[in-house]
Amino acid sequence: MTVKIILAGPRGKMGSEALNMIHNEDKFQLVACIDKPNSELPDFTSTTEVPVYSNATQCFTEVEADVYIDLTIPEVGFPHTKQALEHNIRAVVGTSGFTSEQIQELTTIANENKVGCIIAPNFALGAVLMMLFSKMAATYFPDVEIIEKHHDNKIDAPSGTATKTIEMIQQTRQTKQQGHPDEYEIMQGARGAECDGMRVHSMRLPGLVAHQEVIFGGTSELLTIKHDSFHRESFMNGLKLAVNEVLPLQTLVYGLENVMDIN
Ligand code: NAP
């Protein structure tokens, strides 16, 4: 079966990698793109014959598609994903920064329409394993801090991956206030963001892509679980997996680990 795909954000760093991935996958066919009005797409062979819409409603009404991929910004990605599901088009969302209320709203629409949706904070398969290993470790190591590092064009912090890692750790870790009970900051933010007593530190520098260390402290021992994405190519195997796995789904799945064969 050929999987017909609409891609939003084709000029972006993730979107242009996705264009290549779709082009190189025999089973996938790009049928339309959604982009800002008057944007010129780079000359990708796969898109030369493909319509580019700036109006998502028009795109979802006119184009017959199996899967909508969103790699944009949350302000655009959320309403577009909602519309895709309302048009019974399955959605795969890589865009980070959706609120839990927005994810809940999309879950309700997916369930009502019996249409699949996968929201993946991180498509890198190694990063998904990092999160799962962190969940395992937190049972025995409740003292944990996360350092996430991204390129300096990223606007949200902490990253979707760090937030998802915290959520997964919370499933096994006993709530604990970490550090000295009387600790204080001489410089605001020195101890990072706090969630359930855990600390998250976000670094933004040119040269970085997407990196995270989850550091567990124990009695005279440290456990560090570390993952690096050196290029956005690293996300494409997971994106491909998500497009295939969303096809039979009739609900929303948050996190690639829930469709990977590892549980
Ligand atoms: P990016 O290079 O800034 O790409 C975003 C693209 O969306 C840009 O081309 C932007 O156009 C476009 N856009 C803005 N408004 C739009 C609209 N109304 N319709 C269609 N396109 C629109 O960012 P990126 O690095 O590719 O990342 C994209 C998203 O994926 C971000 O949310 C990022 O956090 C997330 N991400 C997810 C993963 C994962 O594994 N899940 C990995 C990396 C990144 P302009 O440049 O003209 O504004």
mmCIF file of C-alpha atoms and ligand atoms in Angstrom:
data_model
loop_
_atom_site.group_PDB
_atom_site.id
_atom_site.type_symbol
_atom_site.label_atom_id
_atom_site.label_comp_id
_atom_site.label_asym_id
_atom_site.label_seq_id
_atom_site.Cartn_x
_atom_site.Cartn_y
_atom_site.Cartn_z
ATOM 1 C CA MET A 1 0.000 0.000 0.000
ATOM 2 C CA THR A 2 1.256 3.490 -0.862
ATOM 3 C CA VAL A 3 1.064 5.904 2.068
ATOM 4 C CA LYS A 4 -0.034 9.356 0.881
ATOM 5 C CA ILE A 5 1.519 12.088 3.001
ATOM 6 C CA ILE A 6 0.890 15.799 3.587
ATOM 7 C CA LEU A 7 3.908 17.538 5.132
ATOM 8 C CA ALA A 8 3.764 20.848 7.022
ATOM 9 C CA GLY A 9 7.000 22.782 7.482
ATOM 10 C CA PRO A 10 8.881 21.498 4.395
ATOM 11 C CA ARG A 11 11.450 24.340 4.411
ATOM 12 C CA GLY A 12 12.419 23.730 8.044
ATOM 13 C CA LYS A 13 15.428 21.757 9.249
ATOM 14 C CA MET A 14 13.298 18.760 10.196
ATOM 15 C CA GLY A 15 10.899 19.256 7.289
ATOM 16 C CA SER A 16 13.630 19.192 4.657
ATOM 17 C CA GLU A 17 15.026 15.962 6.127
ATOM 18 C CA ALA A 18 11.490 14.560 6.085
ATOM 19 C CA LEU A 19 11.167 15.483 2.391
ATOM 20 C CA ASN A 20 14.281 13.430 1.644
ATOM 21 C CA MET A 21 13.081 10.535 3.768
ATOM 22 C CA ILE A 22 9.665 10.465 2.026
ATOM 23 C CA HIS A 23 11.351 10.718 -1.369
ATOM 24 C CA ASN A 24 13.657 7.763 -0.604
ATOM 25 C CA GLU A 25 10.943 5.514 0.820
ATOM 26 C CA ASP A 26 9.246 3.545 -1.955
ATOM 27 C CA LYS A 27 6.035 3.082 0.038
ATOM 28 C CA PHE A 28 5.613 6.812 0.796
ATOM 29 C CA GLN A 29 4.193 9.408 -1.569
ATOM 30 C CA LEU A 30 4.184 13.148 -0.862
ATOM 31 C CA VAL A 31 0.807 14.480 -2.019
ATOM 32 C CA ALA A 32 0.903 18.060 -0.647
ATOM 33 C CA CYS A 33 2.824 20.471 1.563
ATOM 34 C CA ILE A 34 1.529 23.124 3.946
ATOM 35 C CA ASP A 35 3.735 26.183 4.222
ATOM 36 C CA LYS A 36 3.479 29.889 4.963
ATOM 37 C CA PRO A 37 1.931 31.966 2.144
ATOM 38 C CA ASN A 38 4.320 32.912 -0.687
ATOM 39 C CA SER A 39 7.116 30.658 0.543
ATOM 40 C CA GLU A 40 9.402 29.189 -2.059
ATOM 41 C CA LEU A 41 10.263 25.561 -1.521
ATOM 42 C CA PRO A 42 13.807 24.417 -2.151
ATOM 43 C CA ASP A 43 14.079 22.518 -5.418
ATOM 44 C CA PHE A 44 13.515 19.023 -4.084
ATOM 45 C CA THR A 45 12.715 16.613 -6.878
ATOM 46 C CA SER A 46 9.966 15.082 -4.777
ATOM 47 C CA THR A 47 8.073 18.371 -4.365
ATOM 48 C CA THR A 48 8.232 19.878 -7.813
ATOM 49 C CA GLU A 49 4.878 18.428 -8.799
ATOM 50 C CA VAL A 50 3.277 18.664 -5.404
ATOM 51 C CA PRO A 51 0.766 21.410 -4.474
ATOM 52 C CA VAL A 52 1.765 23.735 -1.635
ATOM 53 C CA TYR A 53 -1.075 25.122 0.468
ATOM 54 C CA SER A 54 -1.005 27.959 2.962
ATOM 55 C CA ASN A 55 -4.579 27.229 4.003
ATOM 56 C CA ALA A 56 -4.695 23.956 5.933
ATOM 57 C CA THR A 57 -8.493 23.570 5.726
ATOM 58 C CA GLN A 58 -8.355 23.864 1.942
ATOM 59 C CA CYS A 59 -5.509 21.326 1.842
ATOM 60 C CA PHE A 60 -7.304 18.759 4.024
ATOM 61 C CA THR A 61 -10.536 19.234 2.018
ATOM 62 C CA GLU A 62 -8.988 18.989 -1.451
ATOM 63 C CA VAL A 63 -6.211 16.438 -0.970
ATOM 64 C CA GLU A 64 -6.757 12.758 -0.340
ATOM 65 C CA ALA A 65 -4.126 11.695 2.206
ATOM 66 C CA ASP A 66 -3.399 8.917 4.696
ATOM 67 C CA VAL A 67 -1.062 10.785 7.043
ATOM 68 C CA TYR A 68 -0.368 14.412 7.966
ATOM 69 C CA ILE A 69 3.135 15.126 9.303
ATOM 70 C CA ASP A 70 3.614 18.300 11.335
ATOM 71 C CA LEU A 71 7.148 19.689 11.792
ATOM 72 C CA THR A 72 6.439 23.360 12.446
ATOM 73 C CA ILE A 73 5.785 25.456 15.551
ATOM 74 C CA PRO A 74 3.153 24.739 18.233
ATOM 75 C CA GLU A 75 1.035 27.835 17.423
ATOM 76 C CA VAL A 76 0.511 26.425 13.910
ATOM 77 C CA GLY A 77 0.985 22.720 14.574
ATOM 78 C CA PHE A 78 -1.835 22.414 17.093
ATOM 79 C CA PRO A 79 -4.685 23.908 14.989
ATOM 80 C CA HIS A 80 -3.437 22.092 11.882
ATOM 81 C CA THR A 81 -3.241 18.718 13.647
ATOM 82 C CA LYS A 82 -6.722 19.280 15.036
ATOM 83 C CA GLN A 83 -8.056 19.994 11.558
ATOM 84 C CA ALA A 84 -6.303 16.959 10.080
ATOM 85 C CA LEU A 85 -7.940 14.669 12.667
ATOM 86 C CA GLU A 86 -11.315 16.343 12.091
ATOM 87 C CA HIS A 87 -10.874 15.514 8.391
ATOM 88 C CA ASN A 88 -10.110 11.884 9.361
ATOM 89 C CA ILE A 89 -6.479 12.186 8.325
ATOM 90 C CA ARG A 90 -4.058 10.459 10.705
ATOM 91 C CA ALA A 91 -1.415 12.731 12.202
ATOM 92 C CA VAL A 92 2.241 12.312 13.153
ATOM 93 C CA VAL A 93 3.469 15.287 15.161
ATOM 94 C CA GLY A 94 7.121 16.069 15.838
ATOM 95 C CA THR A 95 6.494 19.706 16.722
ATOM 96 C CA SER A 96 7.312 20.304 20.370
ATOM 97 C CA GLY A 97 5.591 22.610 22.837
ATOM 98 C CA PHE A 98 1.973 21.338 22.809
ATOM 99 C CA THR A 99 0.377 21.806 26.261
ATOM 100 C CA SER A 100 -1.149 18.862 28.121
ATOM 101 C CA GLU A 101 -4.592 20.462 27.580
ATOM 102 C CA GLN A 102 -3.949 20.544 23.819
ATOM 103 C CA ILE A 103 -2.824 16.895 23.823
ATOM 104 C CA GLN A 104 -5.991 16.022 25.749
ATOM 105 C CA GLU A 105 -8.140 17.879 23.208
ATOM 106 C CA LEU A 106 -6.459 16.051 20.319
ATOM 107 C CA THR A 107 -6.925 12.731 22.162
ATOM 108 C CA THR A 108 -10.665 13.397 22.428
ATOM 109 C CA ILE A 109 -10.947 14.179 18.694
ATOM 110 C CA ALA A 110 -8.831 11.135 17.743
ATOM 111 C CA ASN A 111 -11.021 8.865 19.887
ATOM 112 C CA GLU A 112 -14.294 10.350 18.639
ATOM 113 C CA ASN A 113 -13.239 10.031 14.978
ATOM 114 C CA LYS A 114 -11.365 6.736 15.536
ATOM 115 C CA VAL A 115 -8.358 8.171 13.759
ATOM 116 C CA GLY A 116 -4.737 7.592 14.712
ATOM 117 C CA CYS A 117 -2.331 10.244 15.962
ATOM 118 C CA ILE A 118 1.232 9.909 17.231
ATOM 119 C CA ILE A 119 2.889 12.798 19.052
ATOM 120 C CA ALA A 120 6.581 12.076 19.529
ATOM 121 C CA PRO A 121 8.734 14.476 21.548
ATOM 122 C CA ASN A 122 11.746 12.704 20.076
ATOM 123 C CA PHE A 123 11.928 10.565 16.941
ATOM 124 C CA ALA A 124 15.522 9.441 17.603
ATOM 125 C CA LEU A 125 15.280 5.772 18.561
ATOM 126 C CA GLY A 126 18.295 6.106 20.898
ATOM 127 C CA ALA A 127 16.625 8.984 22.714
ATOM 128 C CA VAL A 128 13.499 6.899 23.268
ATOM 129 C CA LEU A 129 15.666 4.148 24.778
ATOM 130 C CA MET A 130 17.415 6.763 26.955
ATOM 131 C CA MET A 131 14.017 7.728 28.373
ATOM 132 C CA LEU A 132 13.040 4.103 28.991
ATOM 133 C CA PHE A 133 16.380 3.310 30.689
ATOM 134 C CA SER A 134 15.925 6.435 32.842
ATOM 135 C CA LYS A 135 12.498 5.209 33.922
ATOM 136 C CA MET A 136 14.066 1.886 34.942
ATOM 137 C CA ALA A 137 16.931 3.540 36.833
ATOM 138 C CA ALA A 138 14.700 5.934 38.795
ATOM 139 C CA THR A 139 13.273 3.060 40.852
ATOM 140 C CA TYR A 140 16.675 2.656 42.501
ATOM 141 C CA PHE A 141 18.085 6.170 42.046
ATOM 142 C CA PRO A 142 15.505 8.824 43.034
ATOM 143 C CA ASP A 143 18.113 11.628 42.976
ATOM 144 C CA VAL A 144 18.277 12.760 39.370
ATOM 145 C CA GLU A 145 19.128 15.840 37.364
ATOM 146 C CA ILE A 146 18.743 16.340 33.606
ATOM 147 C CA ILE A 147 20.979 18.430 31.379
ATOM 148 C CA GLU A 148 19.497 18.985 27.933
ATOM 149 C CA LYS A 149 21.486 20.805 25.251
ATOM 150 C CA HIS A 150 20.118 22.184 21.979
ATOM 151 C CA HIS A 151 21.017 24.583 19.157
ATOM 152 C CA ASP A 152 20.405 28.253 19.924
ATOM 153 C CA ASN A 153 17.436 28.575 17.527
ATOM 154 C CA LYS A 154 15.260 26.473 19.807
ATOM 155 C CA ILE A 155 12.651 28.720 21.452
ATOM 156 C CA ASP A 156 11.070 26.455 24.084
ATOM 157 C CA ALA A 157 12.745 25.208 27.260
ATOM 158 C CA PRO A 158 12.980 22.695 28.693
ATOM 159 C CA SER A 159 12.843 20.491 25.600
ATOM 160 C CA GLY A 160 9.934 18.170 24.860
ATOM 161 C CA THR A 161 12.323 15.261 25.422
ATOM 162 C CA ALA A 162 13.305 16.514 28.897
ATOM 163 C CA THR A 163 9.648 16.996 29.814
ATOM 164 C CA LYS A 164 8.789 13.523 28.559
ATOM 165 C CA THR A 165 11.787 12.042 30.424
ATOM 166 C CA ILE A 166 10.535 13.620 33.660
ATOM 167 C CA GLU A 167 7.046 12.223 33.069
ATOM 168 C CA MET A 168 8.478 8.730 32.518
ATOM 169 C CA ILE A 169 10.762 8.947 35.565
ATOM 170 C CA GLN A 170 7.758 10.034 37.659
ATOM 171 C CA GLN A 171 6.148 6.656 36.887
ATOM 172 C CA THR A 172 8.809 4.832 38.924
ATOM 173 C CA ARG A 173 10.500 7.414 41.178
ATOM 174 C CA GLN A 174 9.265 8.141 44.694
ATOM 175 C CA THR A 175 8.735 11.914 44.981
ATOM 176 C CA LYS A 176 11.714 13.435 46.729
ATOM 177 C CA GLN A 177 12.997 16.956 47.385
ATOM 178 C CA GLN A 178 16.582 16.805 46.214
ATOM 179 C CA GLY A 179 19.626 18.728 47.349
ATOM 180 C CA HIS A 180 20.141 20.503 50.672
ATOM 181 C CA PRO A 181 16.830 21.483 52.312
ATOM 182 C CA ASP A 182 18.184 25.008 52.916
ATOM 183 C CA GLU A 183 19.829 25.501 49.543
ATOM 184 C CA TYR A 184 19.417 28.922 47.908
ATOM 185 C CA GLU A 185 20.458 30.554 44.651
ATOM 186 C CA ILE A 186 22.945 33.418 44.597
ATOM 187 C CA MET A 187 22.206 33.822 40.881
ATOM 188 C CA GLN A 188 18.602 33.220 39.776
ATOM 189 C CA GLY A 189 18.160 29.969 37.868
ATOM 190 C CA ALA A 190 21.459 28.466 39.056
ATOM 191 C CA ARG A 191 19.725 25.271 40.176
ATOM 192 C CA GLY A 192 17.676 24.979 36.957
ATOM 193 C CA ALA A 193 13.946 24.322 36.649
ATOM 194 C CA GLU A 194 12.285 22.209 39.333
ATOM 195 C CA CYS A 195 9.705 19.454 38.877
ATOM 196 C CA ASP A 196 8.736 17.110 41.704
ATOM 197 C CA GLY A 197 12.095 17.872 43.356
ATOM 198 C CA MET A 198 14.035 16.970 40.183
ATOM 199 C CA ARG A 199 16.137 19.591 38.386
ATOM 200 C CA VAL A 200 16.370 20.292 34.657
ATOM 201 C CA HIS A 201 19.067 22.465 33.080
ATOM 202 C CA SER A 202 18.683 23.750 29.498
ATOM 203 C CA MET A 203 21.747 24.757 27.501
ATOM 204 C CA ARG A 204 21.441 26.597 24.131
ATOM 205 C CA LEU A 205 24.548 26.980 21.985
ATOM 206 C CA PRO A 206 25.398 27.135 18.281
ATOM 207 C CA GLY A 207 26.986 23.881 17.172
ATOM 208 C CA LEU A 208 24.641 21.706 19.208
ATOM 209 C CA VAL A 209 21.784 19.697 17.654
ATOM 210 C CA ALA A 210 19.894 17.743 20.372
ATOM 211 C CA HIS A 211 21.638 16.153 23.361
ATOM 212 C CA GLN A 212 20.592 15.011 26.821
ATOM 213 C CA GLU A 213 22.198 13.542 29.910
ATOM 214 C CA VAL A 214 20.156 12.030 32.695
ATOM 215 C CA ILE A 215 22.381 11.808 35.767
ATOM 216 C CA PHE A 216 21.418 9.670 38.739
ATOM 217 C CA GLY A 217 23.287 10.031 42.041
ATOM 218 C CA GLY A 218 23.574 7.183 44.561
ATOM 219 C CA THR A 219 25.799 6.206 47.447
ATOM 220 C CA SER A 220 29.334 6.715 46.134
ATOM 221 C CA GLU A 221 28.140 6.072 42.582
ATOM 222 C CA LEU A 222 26.778 7.972 39.596
ATOM 223 C CA LEU A 223 24.833 6.616 36.666
ATOM 224 C CA THR A 224 24.764 8.735 33.502
ATOM 225 C CA ILE A 225 22.456 7.904 30.599
ATOM 226 C CA LYS A 226 23.398 10.036 27.620
ATOM 227 C CA HIS A 227 22.109 10.481 24.111
ATOM 228 C CA ASP A 228 23.344 12.682 21.244
ATOM 229 C CA SER A 229 21.665 13.517 17.960
ATOM 230 C CA PHE A 230 24.429 14.895 15.743
ATOM 231 C CA HIS A 231 22.211 15.538 12.716
ATOM 232 C CA ARG A 232 18.487 15.772 12.073
ATOM 233 C CA GLU A 233 18.881 12.652 9.948
ATOM 234 C CA SER A 234 18.877 10.832 13.311
ATOM 235 C CA PHE A 235 15.145 11.531 13.655
ATOM 236 C CA MET A 236 14.098 10.045 10.335
ATOM 237 C CA ASN A 237 14.025 6.319 11.214
ATOM 238 C CA GLY A 238 11.661 7.136 14.067
ATOM 239 C CA LEU A 239 9.531 9.379 11.847
ATOM 240 C CA LYS A 240 9.284 6.553 9.290
ATOM 241 C CA LEU A 241 8.298 4.145 12.062
ATOM 242 C CA ALA A 242 5.632 6.565 13.335
ATOM 243 C CA VAL A 243 4.102 6.978 9.842
ATOM 244 C CA ASN A 244 3.821 3.194 9.516
ATOM 245 C CA GLU A 245 2.555 2.646 13.062
ATOM 246 C CA VAL A 246 -0.099 5.390 12.945
ATOM 247 C CA LEU A 247 -1.941 3.672 10.080
ATOM 248 C CA PRO A 248 -3.858 1.064 12.120
ATOM 249 C CA LEU A 249 -4.278 3.274 15.224
ATOM 250 C CA GLN A 250 -7.678 4.613 16.278
ATOM 251 C CA THR A 251 -6.479 6.788 19.130
ATOM 252 C CA LEU A 252 -3.711 9.204 20.102
ATOM 253 C CA VAL A 253 -0.391 7.802 21.284
ATOM 254 C CA TYR A 254 2.033 10.136 23.037
ATOM 255 C CA GLY A 255 5.628 8.939 22.804
ATOM 256 C CA LEU A 256 7.276 6.666 20.252
ATOM 257 C CA GLU A 257 8.105 4.084 22.935
ATOM 258 C CA ASN A 258 4.415 3.132 22.971
ATOM 259 C CA VAL A 259 4.564 1.883 19.377
ATOM 260 C CA MET A 260 8.080 0.412 19.475
ATOM 261 C CA ASP A 261 8.591 -3.302 20.039
ATOM 262 C CA ILE A 262 10.377 -2.893 23.384
ATOM 263 C CA ASN A 263 7.754 -2.985 26.121
HETATM 264 P P1 NAP B 1 12.550 25.050 11.852
HETATM 265 O O1 NAP B 1 13.750 24.811 11.003
HETATM 266 O O2 NAP B 1 12.362 26.413 12.448
HETATM 267 O O3 NAP B 1 11.269 24.649 10.990
HETATM 268 C C1 NAP B 1 9.957 25.051 11.284
HETATM 269 C C2 NAP B 1 9.298 25.352 9.977
HETATM 270 O O4 NAP B 1 7.913 25.617 10.170
HETATM 271 C C3 NAP B 1 9.900 26.602 9.306
HETATM 272 O O5 NAP B 1 10.200 26.308 7.961
HETATM 273 C C4 NAP B 1 8.777 27.615 9.432
HETATM 274 O O6 NAP B 1 8.824 28.607 8.430
HETATM 275 C C5 NAP B 1 7.593 26.675 9.279
HETATM 276 N N1 NAP B 1 6.316 27.321 9.560
HETATM 277 C C6 NAP B 1 6.065 28.377 10.370
HETATM 278 N N2 NAP B 1 4.764 28.719 10.273
HETATM 279 C C7 NAP B 1 4.214 27.855 9.372
HETATM 280 C C8 NAP B 1 2.904 27.708 8.828
HETATM 281 N N3 NAP B 1 1.909 28.553 9.147
HETATM 282 N N4 NAP B 1 2.668 26.699 7.976
HETATM 283 C C9 NAP B 1 3.653 25.862 7.609
HETATM 284 N N5 NAP B 1 4.926 25.982 8.049
HETATM 285 C C10 NAP B 1 5.192 26.966 8.930
HETATM 286 O O7 NAP B 1 12.516 24.028 13.069
HETATM 287 P P2 NAP B 1 12.972 22.493 13.079
HETATM 288 O O8 NAP B 1 14.278 22.366 13.751
HETATM 289 O O9 NAP B 1 12.760 21.922 11.733
HETATM 290 O O10 NAP B 1 11.896 21.890 14.087
HETATM 291 C C11 NAP B 1 10.507 21.852 13.779
HETATM 292 C C12 NAP B 1 9.736 21.391 15.002
HETATM 293 O O11 NAP B 1 10.131 20.040 15.299
HETATM 294 C C13 NAP B 1 10.035 22.185 16.281
HETATM 295 O O12 NAP B 1 8.870 22.269 17.050
HETATM 296 C C14 NAP B 1 11.076 21.367 16.997
HETATM 297 O O13 NAP B 1 11.082 21.574 18.391
HETATM 298 C C15 NAP B 1 10.602 19.981 16.645
HETATM 299 N N6 NAP B 1 11.606 18.917 16.676
HETATM 300 C C16 NAP B 1 11.161 17.683 16.974
HETATM 301 C C17 NAP B 1 12.009 16.616 16.953
HETATM 302 C C18 NAP B 1 11.466 15.250 17.278
HETATM 303 O O14 NAP B 1 12.223 14.284 17.214
HETATM 304 N N7 NAP B 1 10.196 15.126 17.626
HETATM 305 C C19 NAP B 1 13.350 16.790 16.624
HETATM 306 C C20 NAP B 1 13.791 18.067 16.285
HETATM 307 C C21 NAP B 1 12.900 19.125 16.293
HETATM 308 P P3 NAP B 1 9.676 29.978 8.705
HETATM 309 O O15 NAP B 1 11.104 29.550 8.913
HETATM 310 O O16 NAP B 1 9.473 30.781 7.469
HETATM 311 O O17 NAP B 1 9.093 30.608 9.931
#
